Amino acid sequence: MTTQTLFSSARGAKVSVPALTPEDVASLKDMGILLDGDLAWLTRVLSNRNWAPLSERKDIFARPPREPLASLNKRRRAARAFLVGLFQGKVADGYCRDLKNVWLPELLGRNKWGEMDRERALAFLEYSMGLLAGALHSEPRENLVPMARIQAALEHAFQRMLFTI
């Protein structure tokens, strides 16, 4: 299995993560086939959740103000692009770059310095991995071996995403 260097540090140390195998890509495509009917629901769950920490809210029990429809639609498009790319098995350099620079800032917002908050991004990725795993295992199945392969491929894909953040 080959590894691919994602970035180099200032000291010259290279951080590498294994590239997805063809079996992983095929398993991610199988996951896309299994969850194709749930794409709209998964998109709404990921885009409608408020990812702001409770410490940033003035009153944690108050209902949040209505969000403009245009910004909600942008977040839904970003969540859909995130899921569709994952379901197609395209978790490569371009996908991870778009995830870090386009989709996550659109979904999670930026902090007061105009940067994406790393802790929010990690929480989002952990939540979305759990959401997808729960959606995969929501129905009983006779043979769990294909589901275990899909779960392993999902973990490898999210490992690549976590290294890029």
PDB file of C-alpha atoms in Angstrom:
ATOM      1  CA  MET A   1       0.000   0.000   0.000  1.00  0.00           C
ATOM      2  CA  THR A   2       1.401   3.364  -0.951  1.00  0.00           C
ATOM      3  CA  THR A   3       1.370   6.411   1.221  1.00  0.00           C
ATOM      4  CA  GLN A   4       0.861   9.899  -0.016  1.00  0.00           C
ATOM      5  CA  THR A   5       2.381  12.989   1.545  1.00  0.00           C
ATOM      6  CA  LEU A   6      -0.352  15.447   2.402  1.00  0.00           C
ATOM      7  CA  PHE A   7       1.811  18.303   3.653  1.00  0.00           C
ATOM      8  CA  SER A   8       5.276  19.063   4.967  1.00  0.00           C
ATOM      9  CA  SER A   9       6.022  20.936   8.145  1.00  0.00           C
ATOM     10  CA  ALA A  10       8.483  23.790   8.520  1.00  0.00           C
ATOM     11  CA  ARG A  11      11.040  21.422  10.039  1.00  0.00           C
ATOM     12  CA  GLY A  12      10.934  19.147   7.028  1.00  0.00           C
ATOM     13  CA  ALA A  13       8.900  16.355   8.604  1.00  0.00           C
ATOM     14  CA  LYS A  14       6.413  14.889   6.170  1.00  0.00           C
ATOM     15  CA  VAL A  15       3.012  13.749   7.338  1.00  0.00           C
ATOM     16  CA  SER A  16       1.719  10.858   5.282  1.00  0.00           C
ATOM     17  CA  VAL A  17      -1.483   8.907   5.257  1.00  0.00           C
ATOM     18  CA  PRO A  18      -2.159   5.789   3.214  1.00  0.00           C
ATOM     19  CA  ALA A  19      -4.019   6.304  -0.036  1.00  0.00           C
ATOM     20  CA  LEU A  20      -7.379   4.595  -0.397  1.00  0.00           C
ATOM     21  CA  THR A  21      -7.163   1.160  -1.962  1.00  0.00           C
ATOM     22  CA  PRO A  22      -9.390   0.195  -4.893  1.00  0.00           C
ATOM     23  CA  GLU A  23     -11.351  -2.004  -2.456  1.00  0.00           C
ATOM     24  CA  ASP A  24     -11.979   1.026  -0.233  1.00  0.00           C
ATOM     25  CA  VAL A  25     -13.182   3.073  -3.196  1.00  0.00           C
ATOM     26  CA  ALA A  26     -15.513   0.240  -4.254  1.00  0.00           C
ATOM     27  CA  SER A  27     -16.824  -0.049  -0.683  1.00  0.00           C
ATOM     28  CA  LEU A  28     -17.508   3.701  -0.534  1.00  0.00           C
ATOM     29  CA  LYS A  29     -19.434   3.431  -3.799  1.00  0.00           C
ATOM     30  CA  ASP A  30     -21.422   0.543  -2.294  1.00  0.00           C
ATOM     31  CA  MET A  31     -22.200   2.766   0.682  1.00  0.00           C
ATOM     32  CA  GLY A  32     -23.420   5.413  -1.756  1.00  0.00           C
ATOM     33  CA  ILE A  33     -25.736   2.869  -3.353  1.00  0.00           C
ATOM     34  CA  LEU A  34     -27.069   1.756   0.042  1.00  0.00           C
ATOM     35  CA  LEU A  35     -27.625   5.305   1.317  1.00  0.00           C
ATOM     36  CA  ASP A  36     -28.744   6.921  -1.946  1.00  0.00           C
ATOM     37  CA  GLY A  37     -32.349   7.194  -0.736  1.00  0.00           C
ATOM     38  CA  ASP A  38     -31.174   8.836   2.496  1.00  0.00           C
ATOM     39  CA  LEU A  39     -29.046  11.527   0.826  1.00  0.00           C
ATOM     40  CA  ALA A  40     -31.600  14.311   1.289  1.00  0.00           C
ATOM     41  CA  TRP A  41     -32.139  13.393   4.935  1.00  0.00           C
ATOM     42  CA  LEU A  42     -28.392  13.169   5.652  1.00  0.00           C
ATOM     43  CA  THR A  43     -27.822  16.507   3.929  1.00  0.00           C
ATOM     44  CA  ARG A  44     -30.472  18.208   6.047  1.00  0.00           C
ATOM     45  CA  VAL A  45     -29.129  16.726   9.273  1.00  0.00           C
ATOM     46  CA  LEU A  46     -25.576  17.901   8.557  1.00  0.00           C
ATOM     47  CA  SER A  47     -26.591  21.363   7.362  1.00  0.00           C
ATOM     48  CA  ASN A  48     -29.330  22.190   9.879  1.00  0.00           C
ATOM     49  CA  ARG A  49     -27.306  21.505  12.995  1.00  0.00           C
ATOM     50  CA  ASN A  50     -25.858  24.550  14.716  1.00  0.00           C
ATOM     51  CA  TRP A  51     -22.148  23.852  15.150  1.00  0.00           C
ATOM     52  CA  ALA A  52     -21.457  26.883  17.321  1.00  0.00           C
ATOM     53  CA  PRO A  53     -20.269  25.945  20.811  1.00  0.00           C
ATOM     54  CA  LEU A  54     -22.601  26.657  23.702  1.00  0.00           C
ATOM     55  CA  SER A  55     -20.072  29.098  25.148  1.00  0.00           C
ATOM     56  CA  GLU A  56     -20.624  31.438  22.166  1.00  0.00           C
ATOM     57  CA  ARG A  57     -24.375  31.661  22.739  1.00  0.00           C
ATOM     58  CA  LYS A  58     -25.759  34.218  25.121  1.00  0.00           C
ATOM     59  CA  ASP A  59     -28.753  32.164  26.225  1.00  0.00           C
ATOM     60  CA  ILE A  60     -28.340  28.444  25.583  1.00  0.00           C
ATOM     61  CA  PHE A  61     -32.050  27.768  26.124  1.00  0.00           C
ATOM     62  CA  ALA A  62     -33.317  30.433  23.753  1.00  0.00           C
ATOM     63  CA  ARG A  63     -34.489  29.444  20.323  1.00  0.00           C
ATOM     64  CA  PRO A  64     -31.947  30.519  17.714  1.00  0.00           C
ATOM     65  CA  PRO A  65     -33.057  33.233  15.299  1.00  0.00           C
ATOM     66  CA  ARG A  66     -34.279  32.206  11.860  1.00  0.00           C
ATOM     67  CA  GLU A  67     -31.483  31.879   9.405  1.00  0.00           C
ATOM     68  CA  PRO A  68     -31.812  33.453   5.955  1.00  0.00           C
ATOM     69  CA  LEU A  69     -32.797  30.893   3.358  1.00  0.00           C
ATOM     70  CA  ALA A  70     -29.870  31.762   1.105  1.00  0.00           C
ATOM     71  CA  SER A  71     -27.260  30.850   3.729  1.00  0.00           C
ATOM     72  CA  LEU A  72     -29.141  27.670   4.632  1.00  0.00           C
ATOM     73  CA  ASN A  73     -29.180  26.665   0.964  1.00  0.00           C
ATOM     74  CA  LYS A  74     -25.425  27.286   0.721  1.00  0.00           C
ATOM     75  CA  ARG A  75     -24.853  25.040   3.706  1.00  0.00           C
ATOM     76  CA  ARG A  76     -27.094  22.359   2.217  1.00  0.00           C
ATOM     77  CA  ARG A  77     -25.187  22.468  -1.072  1.00  0.00           C
ATOM     78  CA  ALA A  78     -21.894  22.158   0.813  1.00  0.00           C
ATOM     79  CA  ALA A  79     -23.189  19.189   2.832  1.00  0.00           C
ATOM     80  CA  ARG A  80     -24.511  17.512  -0.310  1.00  0.00           C
ATOM     81  CA  ALA A  81     -21.200  18.003  -2.146  1.00  0.00           C
ATOM     82  CA  PHE A  82     -19.367  16.547   0.873  1.00  0.00           C
ATOM     83  CA  LEU A  83     -21.591  13.451   0.900  1.00  0.00           C
ATOM     84  CA  VAL A  84     -21.729  12.925  -2.864  1.00  0.00           C
ATOM     85  CA  GLY A  85     -17.936  13.065  -3.161  1.00  0.00           C
ATOM     86  CA  LEU A  86     -17.636  10.583  -0.318  1.00  0.00           C
ATOM     87  CA  PHE A  87     -20.239   8.263  -1.860  1.00  0.00           C
ATOM     88  CA  GLN A  88     -18.341   8.330  -5.156  1.00  0.00           C
ATOM     89  CA  GLY A  89     -15.097   7.329  -3.417  1.00  0.00           C
ATOM     90  CA  LYS A  90     -13.265  10.450  -4.547  1.00  0.00           C
ATOM     91  CA  VAL A  91     -11.445  11.089  -1.282  1.00  0.00           C
ATOM     92  CA  ALA A  92      -8.211  12.324  -2.857  1.00  0.00           C
ATOM     93  CA  ASP A  93      -6.231  15.554  -2.778  1.00  0.00           C
ATOM     94  CA  GLY A  94      -8.811  17.702  -4.547  1.00  0.00           C
ATOM     95  CA  TYR A  95     -11.653  16.431  -2.368  1.00  0.00           C
ATOM     96  CA  CYS A  96      -9.732  17.055   0.858  1.00  0.00           C
ATOM     97  CA  ARG A  97      -8.677  20.521  -0.331  1.00  0.00           C
ATOM     98  CA  ASP A  98     -12.292  21.412  -1.151  1.00  0.00           C
ATOM     99  CA  LEU A  99     -13.379  20.008   2.195  1.00  0.00           C
ATOM    100  CA  LYS A 100     -10.928  22.180   4.100  1.00  0.00           C
ATOM    101  CA  ASN A 101     -11.237  25.374   2.077  1.00  0.00           C
ATOM    102  CA  VAL A 102     -14.833  25.392   0.808  1.00  0.00           C
ATOM    103  CA  TRP A 103     -17.306  22.980   2.389  1.00  0.00           C
ATOM    104  CA  LEU A 104     -16.313  23.053   6.061  1.00  0.00           C
ATOM    105  CA  PRO A 105     -16.063  26.864   6.244  1.00  0.00           C
ATOM    106  CA  GLU A 106     -19.483  27.065   4.574  1.00  0.00           C
ATOM    107  CA  LEU A 107     -21.021  24.524   6.961  1.00  0.00           C
ATOM    108  CA  LEU A 108     -19.342  25.609  10.172  1.00  0.00           C
ATOM    109  CA  GLY A 109     -18.683  29.271   9.628  1.00  0.00           C
ATOM    110  CA  ARG A 110     -15.504  31.159  10.372  1.00  0.00           C
ATOM    111  CA  ASN A 111     -14.174  32.547  13.617  1.00  0.00           C
ATOM    112  CA  LYS A 112     -13.566  36.255  14.262  1.00  0.00           C
ATOM    113  CA  TRP A 113     -10.216  36.082  12.430  1.00  0.00           C
ATOM    114  CA  GLY A 114     -11.831  34.679   9.285  1.00  0.00           C
ATOM    115  CA  GLU A 115     -10.455  31.180   9.758  1.00  0.00           C
ATOM    116  CA  MET A 116     -12.217  27.865  10.132  1.00  0.00           C
ATOM    117  CA  ASP A 117     -12.215  26.612  13.713  1.00  0.00           C
ATOM    118  CA  ARG A 118     -10.315  23.308  13.863  1.00  0.00           C
ATOM    119  CA  GLU A 119     -12.220  21.973  16.879  1.00  0.00           C
ATOM    120  CA  ARG A 120     -15.554  22.528  15.151  1.00  0.00           C
ATOM    121  CA  ALA A 121     -14.253  20.793  12.031  1.00  0.00           C
ATOM    122  CA  LEU A 122     -13.107  17.783  14.053  1.00  0.00           C
ATOM    123  CA  ALA A 123     -16.464  17.631  15.846  1.00  0.00           C
ATOM    124  CA  PHE A 124     -18.290  17.849  12.514  1.00  0.00           C
ATOM    125  CA  LEU A 125     -16.245  15.028  10.972  1.00  0.00           C
ATOM    126  CA  GLU A 126     -16.692  12.793  14.020  1.00  0.00           C
ATOM    127  CA  TYR A 127     -20.417  13.491  14.070  1.00  0.00           C
ATOM    128  CA  SER A 128     -20.818  12.849  10.334  1.00  0.00           C
ATOM    129  CA  MET A 129     -18.857   9.587  10.563  1.00  0.00           C
ATOM    130  CA  GLY A 130     -21.115   8.413  13.379  1.00  0.00           C
ATOM    131  CA  LEU A 131     -24.193   9.551  11.470  1.00  0.00           C
ATOM    132  CA  LEU A 132     -23.159   7.591   8.374  1.00  0.00           C
ATOM    133  CA  ALA A 133     -22.266   4.513  10.433  1.00  0.00           C
ATOM    134  CA  GLY A 134     -25.647   4.672  12.146  1.00  0.00           C
ATOM    135  CA  ALA A 135     -27.422   5.026   8.817  1.00  0.00           C
ATOM    136  CA  LEU A 136     -25.526   2.007   7.482  1.00  0.00           C
ATOM    137  CA  HIS A 137     -26.406  -0.201  10.423  1.00  0.00           C
ATOM    138  CA  SER A 138     -29.987   0.947  10.920  1.00  0.00           C
ATOM    139  CA  GLU A 139     -31.502  -2.210   9.401  1.00  0.00           C
ATOM    140  CA  PRO A 140     -30.777  -5.817  10.376  1.00  0.00           C
ATOM    141  CA  ARG A 141     -28.807  -7.793   7.793  1.00  0.00           C
ATOM    142  CA  GLU A 142     -28.046 -11.471   7.417  1.00  0.00           C
ATOM    143  CA  ASN A 143     -24.456 -10.965   6.278  1.00  0.00           C
ATOM    144  CA  LEU A 144     -22.455  -8.291   8.084  1.00  0.00           C
ATOM    145  CA  VAL A 145     -19.183  -8.834   6.204  1.00  0.00           C
ATOM    146  CA  PRO A 146     -19.995  -6.294   3.429  1.00  0.00           C
ATOM    147  CA  MET A 147     -21.060  -3.804   6.091  1.00  0.00           C
ATOM    148  CA  ALA A 148     -17.765  -4.309   7.942  1.00  0.00           C
ATOM    149  CA  ARG A 149     -15.865  -3.624   4.697  1.00  0.00           C
ATOM    150  CA  ILE A 150     -17.872  -0.469   4.139  1.00  0.00           C
ATOM    151  CA  GLN A 151     -17.265   0.606   7.740  1.00  0.00           C
ATOM    152  CA  ALA A 152     -13.499   0.074   7.346  1.00  0.00           C
ATOM    153  CA  ALA A 153     -13.464   2.070   4.096  1.00  0.00           C
ATOM    154  CA  LEU A 154     -15.445   4.845   5.794  1.00  0.00           C
ATOM    155  CA  GLU A 155     -12.885   4.984   8.600  1.00  0.00           C
ATOM    156  CA  HIS A 156     -10.004   5.139   6.102  1.00  0.00           C
ATOM    157  CA  ALA A 157     -11.705   7.968   4.214  1.00  0.00           C
ATOM    158  CA  PHE A 158     -12.314   9.958   7.395  1.00  0.00           C
ATOM    159  CA  GLN A 159      -8.733   9.327   8.473  1.00  0.00           C
ATOM    160  CA  ARG A 160      -7.601  11.084   5.290  1.00  0.00           C
ATOM    161  CA  MET A 161     -10.007  13.948   5.997  1.00  0.00           C
ATOM    162  CA  LEU A 162      -8.819  14.350   9.576  1.00  0.00           C
ATOM    163  CA  PHE A 163      -5.191  14.561   8.448  1.00  0.00           C
ATOM    164  CA  THR A 164      -5.987  17.431   6.104  1.00  0.00           C
ATOM    165  CA  ILE A 165      -7.566  19.586   8.805  1.00  0.00           C
TER     166      ILE A 165
END
